[in-house]
Amino acid sequence: MALRLPPLSTLRLFEAAGRLQSFKLASVELAVTPSAISKGVQSLEEWLGVPLFVRGTKRLTLTEAGEAYLPSIRQALGILAAASERVPGRPARRSLALSVAPAFGSRLLLPRLAGFRRLHTDISIAIDTNHRQVDFPNDGVDLAIRMGTGNWPNLEATRLLSEELVPVCSPDFLKSLGKIADLGARLRAAPLIHLTSTSDDWAAWLRDSGLGIVDAKRSLMVDTIDMAIDAACRGLGIAIGRLPFARPELDAGKLVTFCDPVVVAKTGYWLVGLPDTMKRPEVVAFRRWLLSEFRPLDPQRTSD
């Protein structure tokens, strides 16, 4: 007996819209119009006989039926994609879909990527800088660069580099505190710039530097590394400079080290993916290139 299936094209549209909670973002990802996403989802809803989304004026949310349906559809599409890759005799796919945090992508990866393209002109790369942690293999991503300790169940992880933490500020801001001799007093007198996505930066640096807790009365909260660095450059306070991210501004003199010591972060950046994916020739080449680029920058450099 033939399987009773909804139009398969509508499932892909629903999965993207449900995962991103937006017809507009789904349309960008799938390279179609928002209207096409909306009409495809509506067609699926009519086939199912239930609404999958609540369409508000400013946001899109899944209904109870949509919440229940989405995980199964994501899993089914992932199975289809994996099965298609394993078809015997299919030509090797020379492309990589990579998920990476925006700051890592713009500050560390893109400036070096031309080197990989020169070595491997036949490998195309798609880079996704969405903040969410991807779900392998359901999100259609081959590899991710994640910050952590390397412990992700069922994934193979290769450490690329660690970070060094050091307080940084603009040269003029440092001069404005020059009359205060005691380091703890200087920190308490200055606004501290906190990165909300890694909220323990200051605590980790203070603990490892032996200064204990500094109860700053004023602070600035930002949600990206780029904003923290920019805020410090503009004299808005002292940020924890995450090296090598802040290295260009330090080398250009836009930032200076506020004080010692430099503390090696306990987390690092890792290349992660499914074990089978790591065996693909293009992935092997990309991993080898990443290690050659980033291991020299690693304060805890080891042989691979």
mmCIF file of C-alpha atoms in Angstrom:
data_model
loop_
_atom_site.group_PDB
_atom_site.id
_atom_site.type_symbol
_atom_site.label_atom_id
_atom_site.label_comp_id
_atom_site.label_asym_id
_atom_site.label_seq_id
_atom_site.Cartn_x
_atom_site.Cartn_y
_atom_site.Cartn_z
ATOM 1 C CA MET A 1 0.000 0.000 0.000
ATOM 2 C CA ALA A 2 1.327 3.442 -0.955
ATOM 3 C CA LEU A 3 2.455 5.690 1.870
ATOM 4 C CA ARG A 4 0.173 8.642 2.510
ATOM 5 C CA LEU A 5 2.577 11.569 2.588
ATOM 6 C CA PRO A 6 2.136 15.358 2.494
ATOM 7 C CA PRO A 7 3.873 17.271 -0.304
ATOM 8 C CA LEU A 8 7.529 16.700 0.577
ATOM 9 C CA SER A 9 8.605 20.185 -0.508
ATOM 10 C CA THR A 10 6.328 21.707 2.138
ATOM 11 C CA LEU A 11 8.074 19.733 4.892
ATOM 12 C CA ARG A 12 11.383 21.448 4.148
ATOM 13 C CA LEU A 13 9.689 24.851 4.251
ATOM 14 C CA PHE A 14 7.955 24.031 7.545
ATOM 15 C CA GLU A 15 11.175 22.717 9.129
ATOM 16 C CA ALA A 16 13.125 25.874 8.299
ATOM 17 C CA ALA A 17 10.320 28.209 9.424
ATOM 18 C CA GLY A 18 9.772 26.254 12.626
ATOM 19 C CA ARG A 19 13.464 26.065 13.484
ATOM 20 C CA LEU A 20 14.081 29.759 12.788
ATOM 21 C CA GLN A 21 10.660 30.949 14.040
ATOM 22 C CA SER A 22 10.464 33.228 11.013
ATOM 23 C CA PHE A 23 9.204 33.020 7.435
ATOM 24 C CA LYS A 24 11.672 35.745 6.468
ATOM 25 C CA LEU A 25 14.739 33.976 7.897
ATOM 26 C CA ALA A 26 13.588 30.688 6.374
ATOM 27 C CA SER A 27 13.265 32.372 3.000
ATOM 28 C CA VAL A 28 16.846 33.657 3.204
ATOM 29 C CA GLU A 29 18.158 30.218 4.178
ATOM 30 C CA LEU A 30 16.284 28.409 1.403
ATOM 31 C CA ALA A 31 16.693 31.166 -1.217
ATOM 32 C CA VAL A 32 12.963 31.585 -1.850
ATOM 33 C CA THR A 33 10.534 34.408 -1.093
ATOM 34 C CA PRO A 34 8.781 34.751 2.299
ATOM 35 C CA SER A 35 5.521 34.406 0.376
ATOM 36 C CA ALA A 36 6.637 31.009 -0.935
ATOM 37 C CA ILE A 37 7.409 29.876 2.617
ATOM 38 C CA SER A 38 4.021 31.094 3.858
ATOM 39 C CA LYS A 39 2.103 29.453 1.007
ATOM 40 C CA GLY A 40 4.002 26.181 1.390
ATOM 41 C CA VAL A 41 3.311 26.047 5.128
ATOM 42 C CA GLN A 42 -0.342 26.892 4.518
ATOM 43 C CA SER A 43 -0.555 24.026 2.023
ATOM 44 C CA LEU A 44 0.882 21.656 4.616
ATOM 45 C CA GLU A 45 -1.561 22.917 7.253
ATOM 46 C CA GLU A 46 -4.456 22.309 4.887
ATOM 47 C CA TRP A 47 -3.211 18.784 4.171
ATOM 48 C CA LEU A 48 -2.860 18.039 7.894
ATOM 49 C CA GLY A 49 -6.067 19.797 8.843
ATOM 50 C CA VAL A 50 -4.441 21.672 11.766
ATOM 51 C CA PRO A 51 -2.608 25.009 12.107
ATOM 52 C CA LEU A 52 1.127 24.715 12.725
ATOM 53 C CA PHE A 53 1.886 28.366 13.496
ATOM 54 C CA VAL A 54 0.329 31.267 15.327
ATOM 55 C CA ARG A 55 0.943 34.224 13.026
ATOM 56 C CA GLY A 56 1.344 37.326 15.172
ATOM 57 C CA THR A 57 1.997 40.849 13.957
ATOM 58 C CA LYS A 58 5.621 40.813 15.118
ATOM 59 C CA ARG A 59 6.489 37.171 15.705
ATOM 60 C CA LEU A 60 5.788 33.675 14.548
ATOM 61 C CA THR A 61 5.248 30.885 17.084
ATOM 62 C CA LEU A 62 4.510 27.208 16.759
ATOM 63 C CA THR A 63 1.152 25.853 17.868
ATOM 64 C CA GLU A 64 1.001 22.810 20.108
ATOM 65 C CA ALA A 65 0.591 20.672 16.984
ATOM 66 C CA GLY A 66 3.573 22.400 15.345
ATOM 67 C CA GLU A 67 5.756 21.852 18.421
ATOM 68 C CA ALA A 68 4.905 18.143 18.378
ATOM 69 C CA TYR A 69 5.386 17.786 14.607
ATOM 70 C CA LEU A 70 8.680 19.662 14.143
ATOM 71 C CA PRO A 71 11.149 17.249 15.858
ATOM 72 C CA SER A 72 9.897 14.279 13.835
ATOM 73 C CA ILE A 73 10.116 16.212 10.559
ATOM 74 C CA ARG A 74 13.643 17.387 11.374
ATOM 75 C CA GLN A 75 14.679 13.829 12.118
ATOM 76 C CA ALA A 76 13.047 12.503 8.947
ATOM 77 C CA LEU A 77 14.747 15.107 6.752
ATOM 78 C CA GLY A 78 18.071 14.334 8.416
ATOM 79 C CA ILE A 79 17.630 10.641 7.644
ATOM 80 C CA LEU A 80 16.809 11.439 4.011
ATOM 81 C CA ALA A 81 19.874 13.672 3.682
ATOM 82 C CA ALA A 82 22.193 11.091 5.250
ATOM 83 C CA ALA A 83 20.768 8.274 3.111
ATOM 84 C CA SER A 84 21.265 10.346 -0.039
ATOM 85 C CA GLU A 85 24.918 10.934 0.869
ATOM 86 C CA ARG A 86 25.484 7.189 1.286
ATOM 87 C CA VAL A 87 24.072 6.091 -2.103
ATOM 88 C CA PRO A 88 26.705 3.767 -3.632
ATOM 89 C CA GLY A 89 28.488 5.257 -6.621
ATOM 90 C CA ARG A 90 27.320 8.823 -5.980
ATOM 91 C CA PRO A 91 30.061 11.335 -6.883
ATOM 92 C CA ALA A 92 31.842 12.792 -3.862
ATOM 93 C CA ARG A 93 30.372 16.067 -2.665
ATOM 94 C CA ARG A 94 33.042 18.747 -2.514
ATOM 95 C CA SER A 95 31.306 21.200 -0.248
ATOM 96 C CA LEU A 96 31.212 22.041 3.445
ATOM 97 C CA ALA A 97 28.492 23.638 5.568
ATOM 98 C CA LEU A 98 30.085 25.194 8.646
ATOM 99 C CA SER A 99 28.454 26.674 11.762
ATOM 100 C CA VAL A 100 30.570 29.227 13.623
ATOM 101 C CA ALA A 101 30.084 32.077 16.091
ATOM 102 C CA PRO A 102 30.015 35.503 14.390
ATOM 103 C CA ALA A 103 33.170 36.853 16.058
ATOM 104 C CA PHE A 104 35.187 33.735 15.293
ATOM 105 C CA GLY A 105 33.960 33.804 11.712
ATOM 106 C CA SER A 106 34.671 37.477 11.038
ATOM 107 C CA ARG A 107 37.835 37.951 13.102
ATOM 108 C CA LEU A 108 39.652 34.628 12.855
ATOM 109 C CA LEU A 109 38.261 32.501 10.021
ATOM 110 C CA LEU A 110 37.455 34.843 7.125
ATOM 111 C CA PRO A 111 40.826 36.687 7.158
ATOM 112 C CA ARG A 112 42.532 33.309 6.642
ATOM 113 C CA LEU A 113 40.019 31.564 4.394
ATOM 114 C CA ALA A 114 41.589 32.747 1.145
ATOM 115 C CA GLY A 115 44.525 30.470 1.955
ATOM 116 C CA PHE A 116 42.256 27.422 2.041
ATOM 117 C CA ARG A 117 40.526 28.482 -1.183
ATOM 118 C CA ARG A 118 43.890 28.723 -2.950
ATOM 119 C CA LEU A 119 44.778 25.197 -1.832
ATOM 120 C CA HIS A 120 41.364 23.666 -2.558
ATOM 121 C CA THR A 121 39.682 25.540 -5.392
ATOM 122 C CA ASP A 122 37.137 22.752 -5.883
ATOM 123 C CA ILE A 123 35.660 22.847 -2.355
ATOM 124 C CA SER A 124 32.799 25.278 -1.722
ATOM 125 C CA ILE A 125 32.031 26.483 1.823
ATOM 126 C CA ALA A 126 28.782 27.777 3.335
ATOM 127 C CA ILE A 127 29.131 29.566 6.688
ATOM 128 C CA ASP A 128 26.249 29.892 9.163
ATOM 129 C CA THR A 129 26.731 32.371 12.050
ATOM 130 C CA ASN A 130 23.457 31.718 13.861
ATOM 131 C CA HIS A 131 24.073 31.768 17.636
ATOM 132 C CA ARG A 132 22.133 28.583 18.309
ATOM 133 C CA GLN A 133 23.926 25.264 18.717
ATOM 134 C CA VAL A 134 23.300 23.138 15.650
ATOM 135 C CA ASP A 135 21.732 19.711 15.834
ATOM 136 C CA PHE A 136 23.764 17.134 13.885
ATOM 137 C CA PRO A 137 22.745 15.861 11.359
ATOM 138 C CA ASN A 138 19.275 17.420 11.279
ATOM 139 C CA ASP A 139 20.323 21.021 10.582
ATOM 140 C CA GLY A 140 22.159 20.255 7.364
ATOM 141 C CA VAL A 141 25.478 21.390 8.846
ATOM 142 C CA ASP A 142 28.630 19.315 8.360
ATOM 143 C CA LEU A 143 30.928 20.908 10.935
ATOM 144 C CA ALA A 144 30.787 23.448 13.736
ATOM 145 C CA ILE A 145 33.386 25.452 15.613
ATOM 146 C CA ARG A 146 32.248 25.543 19.245
ATOM 147 C CA MET A 147 33.611 27.023 22.436
ATOM 148 C CA GLY A 148 33.780 24.598 25.345
ATOM 149 C CA THR A 149 35.854 21.840 26.890
ATOM 150 C CA GLY A 150 35.497 19.328 24.061
ATOM 151 C CA ASN A 151 32.860 17.135 25.649
ATOM 152 C CA TRP A 152 29.972 16.728 23.212
ATOM 153 C CA PRO A 153 28.398 13.247 23.240
ATOM 154 C CA ASN A 154 28.436 11.343 19.940
ATOM 155 C CA LEU A 155 30.562 14.005 18.234
ATOM 156 C CA GLU A 156 34.242 13.981 17.329
ATOM 157 C CA ALA A 157 36.011 17.114 18.583
ATOM 158 C CA THR A 158 39.415 18.542 17.696
ATOM 159 C CA ARG A 159 40.773 21.469 19.729
ATOM 160 C CA LEU A 160 41.860 24.377 17.547
ATOM 161 C CA LEU A 161 42.989 26.941 20.101
ATOM 162 C CA SER A 162 42.483 28.276 23.592
ATOM 163 C CA GLU A 163 42.017 31.916 24.520
ATOM 164 C CA GLU A 164 43.977 34.249 26.774
ATOM 165 C CA LEU A 165 42.079 36.687 28.972
ATOM 166 C CA VAL A 166 43.496 40.091 29.836
ATOM 167 C CA PRO A 167 41.772 43.388 30.805
ATOM 168 C CA VAL A 168 41.975 45.969 28.015
ATOM 169 C CA CYS A 169 40.862 49.566 27.544
ATOM 170 C CA SER A 170 41.562 52.571 25.369
ATOM 171 C CA PRO A 171 44.815 54.499 25.956
ATOM 172 C CA ASP A 172 42.898 57.646 26.988
ATOM 173 C CA PHE A 173 40.777 55.682 29.443
ATOM 174 C CA LEU A 174 43.911 54.253 31.053
ATOM 175 C CA LYS A 175 45.378 57.741 31.424
ATOM 176 C CA SER A 176 42.208 58.939 33.153
ATOM 177 C CA LEU A 177 42.811 56.441 35.980
ATOM 178 C CA GLY A 178 46.521 57.092 36.262
ATOM 179 C CA LYS A 179 46.375 58.791 39.672
ATOM 180 C CA ILE A 180 44.867 55.752 41.395
ATOM 181 C CA ALA A 181 47.749 53.528 42.497
ATOM 182 C CA ASP A 182 45.975 50.474 43.907
ATOM 183 C CA LEU A 183 44.859 48.031 41.193
ATOM 184 C CA GLY A 184 41.717 46.939 43.053
ATOM 185 C CA ALA A 185 40.721 50.570 43.574
ATOM 186 C CA ARG A 186 41.313 51.316 39.891
ATOM 187 C CA LEU A 187 39.047 48.428 38.893
ATOM 188 C CA ARG A 188 36.356 49.536 41.318
ATOM 189 C CA ALA A 189 36.520 53.081 39.956
ATOM 190 C CA ALA A 190 36.010 52.007 36.359
ATOM 191 C CA PRO A 191 33.025 50.605 34.479
ATOM 192 C CA LEU A 192 33.605 46.962 33.631
ATOM 193 C CA ILE A 193 32.344 45.734 30.269
ATOM 194 C CA HIS A 194 30.712 42.299 30.576
ATOM 195 C CA LEU A 195 30.025 39.846 27.764
ATOM 196 C CA THR A 196 26.668 38.230 28.503
ATOM 197 C CA SER A 197 27.343 35.144 26.371
ATOM 198 C CA THR A 198 30.402 34.288 28.496
ATOM 199 C CA SER A 199 29.426 35.920 31.763
ATOM 200 C CA ASP A 200 32.241 34.378 33.831
ATOM 201 C CA ASP A 201 35.101 36.139 31.977
ATOM 202 C CA TRP A 202 35.711 38.724 34.682
ATOM 203 C CA ALA A 203 35.195 36.211 37.494
ATOM 204 C CA ALA A 204 37.691 33.799 35.888
ATOM 205 C CA TRP A 205 40.316 36.496 35.384
ATOM 206 C CA LEU A 206 39.908 37.924 38.896
ATOM 207 C CA ARG A 207 40.093 34.469 40.457
ATOM 208 C CA ASP A 208 43.176 33.348 38.542
ATOM 209 C CA SER A 209 44.926 36.692 38.973
ATOM 210 C CA GLY A 210 44.513 36.449 42.745
ATOM 211 C CA LEU A 211 42.527 39.676 43.102
ATOM 212 C CA GLY A 212 39.334 37.995 44.317
ATOM 213 C CA ILE A 213 36.023 39.778 43.775
ATOM 214 C CA VAL A 214 35.856 43.375 42.622
ATOM 215 C CA ASP A 215 32.412 44.868 43.193
ATOM 216 C CA ALA A 216 32.240 47.401 40.387
ATOM 217 C CA LYS A 217 29.461 49.925 40.895
ATOM 218 C CA ARG A 218 29.070 50.609 37.206
ATOM 219 C CA SER A 219 29.046 48.135 34.363
ATOM 220 C CA LEU A 220 28.109 47.771 30.714
ATOM 221 C CA MET A 221 26.555 44.558 29.391
ATOM 222 C CA VAL A 222 26.958 43.592 25.721
ATOM 223 C CA ASP A 223 26.174 40.340 23.916
ATOM 224 C CA THR A 224 28.981 39.973 21.355
ATOM 225 C CA ILE A 225 32.777 39.988 21.452
ATOM 226 C CA ASP A 226 32.822 42.651 18.731
ATOM 227 C CA MET A 227 30.656 44.988 20.825
ATOM 228 C CA ALA A 228 32.823 44.451 23.917
ATOM 229 C CA ILE A 229 35.972 45.306 21.964
ATOM 230 C CA ASP A 230 34.320 48.312 20.301
ATOM 231 C CA ALA A 231 33.004 49.608 23.634
ATOM 232 C CA ALA A 232 36.488 49.407 25.137
ATOM 233 C CA CYS A 233 37.979 51.201 22.103
ATOM 234 C CA ARG A 234 35.438 53.991 22.612
ATOM 235 C CA GLY A 235 36.505 54.512 26.221
ATOM 236 C CA LEU A 236 33.339 53.107 27.790
ATOM 237 C CA GLY A 237 35.206 50.966 30.293
ATOM 238 C CA ILE A 238 37.476 47.976 30.726
ATOM 239 C CA ALA A 239 36.745 44.743 28.868
ATOM 240 C CA ILE A 240 38.242 41.319 29.135
ATOM 241 C CA GLY A 241 40.214 41.143 25.931
ATOM 242 C CA ARG A 242 39.899 37.641 24.550
ATOM 243 C CA LEU A 243 43.083 36.928 22.644
ATOM 244 C CA PRO A 244 43.516 36.449 19.744
ATOM 245 C CA PHE A 245 40.173 38.225 19.081
ATOM 246 C CA ALA A 246 41.383 41.582 20.427
ATOM 247 C CA ARG A 247 44.878 41.311 18.934
ATOM 248 C CA PRO A 248 44.213 43.610 15.907
ATOM 249 C CA GLU A 249 43.078 46.486 18.155
ATOM 250 C CA LEU A 250 46.024 45.966 20.517
ATOM 251 C CA ASP A 251 48.495 45.915 17.634
ATOM 252 C CA ALA A 252 46.917 49.059 16.152
ATOM 253 C CA GLY A 253 47.098 50.907 19.489
ATOM 254 C CA LYS A 254 43.333 51.300 19.769
ATOM 255 C CA LEU A 255 43.482 49.184 22.930
ATOM 256 C CA VAL A 256 46.134 48.724 25.586
ATOM 257 C CA THR A 257 46.519 46.167 28.341
ATOM 258 C CA PHE A 258 45.008 47.607 31.520
ATOM 259 C CA CYS A 259 47.007 45.346 33.848
ATOM 260 C CA ASP A 260 48.576 41.926 34.198
ATOM 261 C CA PRO A 261 48.360 38.971 34.342
ATOM 262 C CA VAL A 262 47.286 37.219 31.157
ATOM 263 C CA VAL A 263 45.131 34.210 32.093
ATOM 264 C CA VAL A 264 44.629 31.196 29.827
ATOM 265 C CA ALA A 265 40.909 30.405 29.574
ATOM 266 C CA LYS A 266 39.798 26.938 30.628
ATOM 267 C CA THR A 267 37.599 26.661 27.549
ATOM 268 C CA GLY A 268 38.765 26.603 23.965
ATOM 269 C CA TYR A 269 37.506 26.469 20.400
ATOM 270 C CA TRP A 270 36.903 23.050 18.897
ATOM 271 C CA LEU A 271 36.040 21.710 15.463
ATOM 272 C CA VAL A 272 33.191 19.226 15.936
ATOM 273 C CA GLY A 273 31.181 16.929 13.721
ATOM 274 C CA LEU A 274 29.840 13.418 13.402
ATOM 275 C CA PRO A 275 32.546 10.708 13.238
ATOM 276 C CA ASP A 276 31.478 9.633 9.735
ATOM 277 C CA THR A 277 31.597 13.226 8.504
ATOM 278 C CA MET A 278 35.160 13.631 9.782
ATOM 279 C CA LYS A 279 36.275 10.903 7.355
ATOM 280 C CA ARG A 280 35.176 12.759 4.222
ATOM 281 C CA PRO A 281 38.208 13.890 2.155
ATOM 282 C CA GLU A 282 37.151 17.546 2.054
ATOM 283 C CA VAL A 283 36.623 17.539 5.835
ATOM 284 C CA VAL A 284 40.030 15.955 6.390
ATOM 285 C CA ALA A 285 41.587 18.692 4.250
ATOM 286 C CA PHE A 286 39.700 21.473 6.040
ATOM 287 C CA ARG A 287 40.586 20.115 9.494
ATOM 288 C CA ARG A 288 44.268 19.841 8.549
ATOM 289 C CA TRP A 289 44.246 23.415 7.266
ATOM 290 C CA LEU A 290 42.490 24.764 10.397
ATOM 291 C CA LEU A 291 45.063 23.123 12.646
ATOM 292 C CA SER A 292 47.939 24.571 10.648
ATOM 293 C CA GLU A 293 46.399 28.057 10.908
ATOM 294 C CA PHE A 294 45.307 28.113 14.542
ATOM 295 C CA ARG A 295 47.697 25.891 16.482
ATOM 296 C CA PRO A 296 50.502 28.501 16.236
ATOM 297 C CA LEU A 297 48.139 30.960 17.977
ATOM 298 C CA ASP A 298 47.299 28.547 20.806
ATOM 299 C CA PRO A 299 48.851 29.384 24.188
ATOM 300 C CA GLN A 300 48.496 25.706 25.109
ATOM 301 C CA ARG A 301 49.864 24.418 21.824
ATOM 302 C CA THR A 302 50.408 20.685 21.635
ATOM 303 C CA SER A 303 51.281 18.321 18.831
ATOM 304 C CA ASP A 304 48.270 16.774 17.066
#
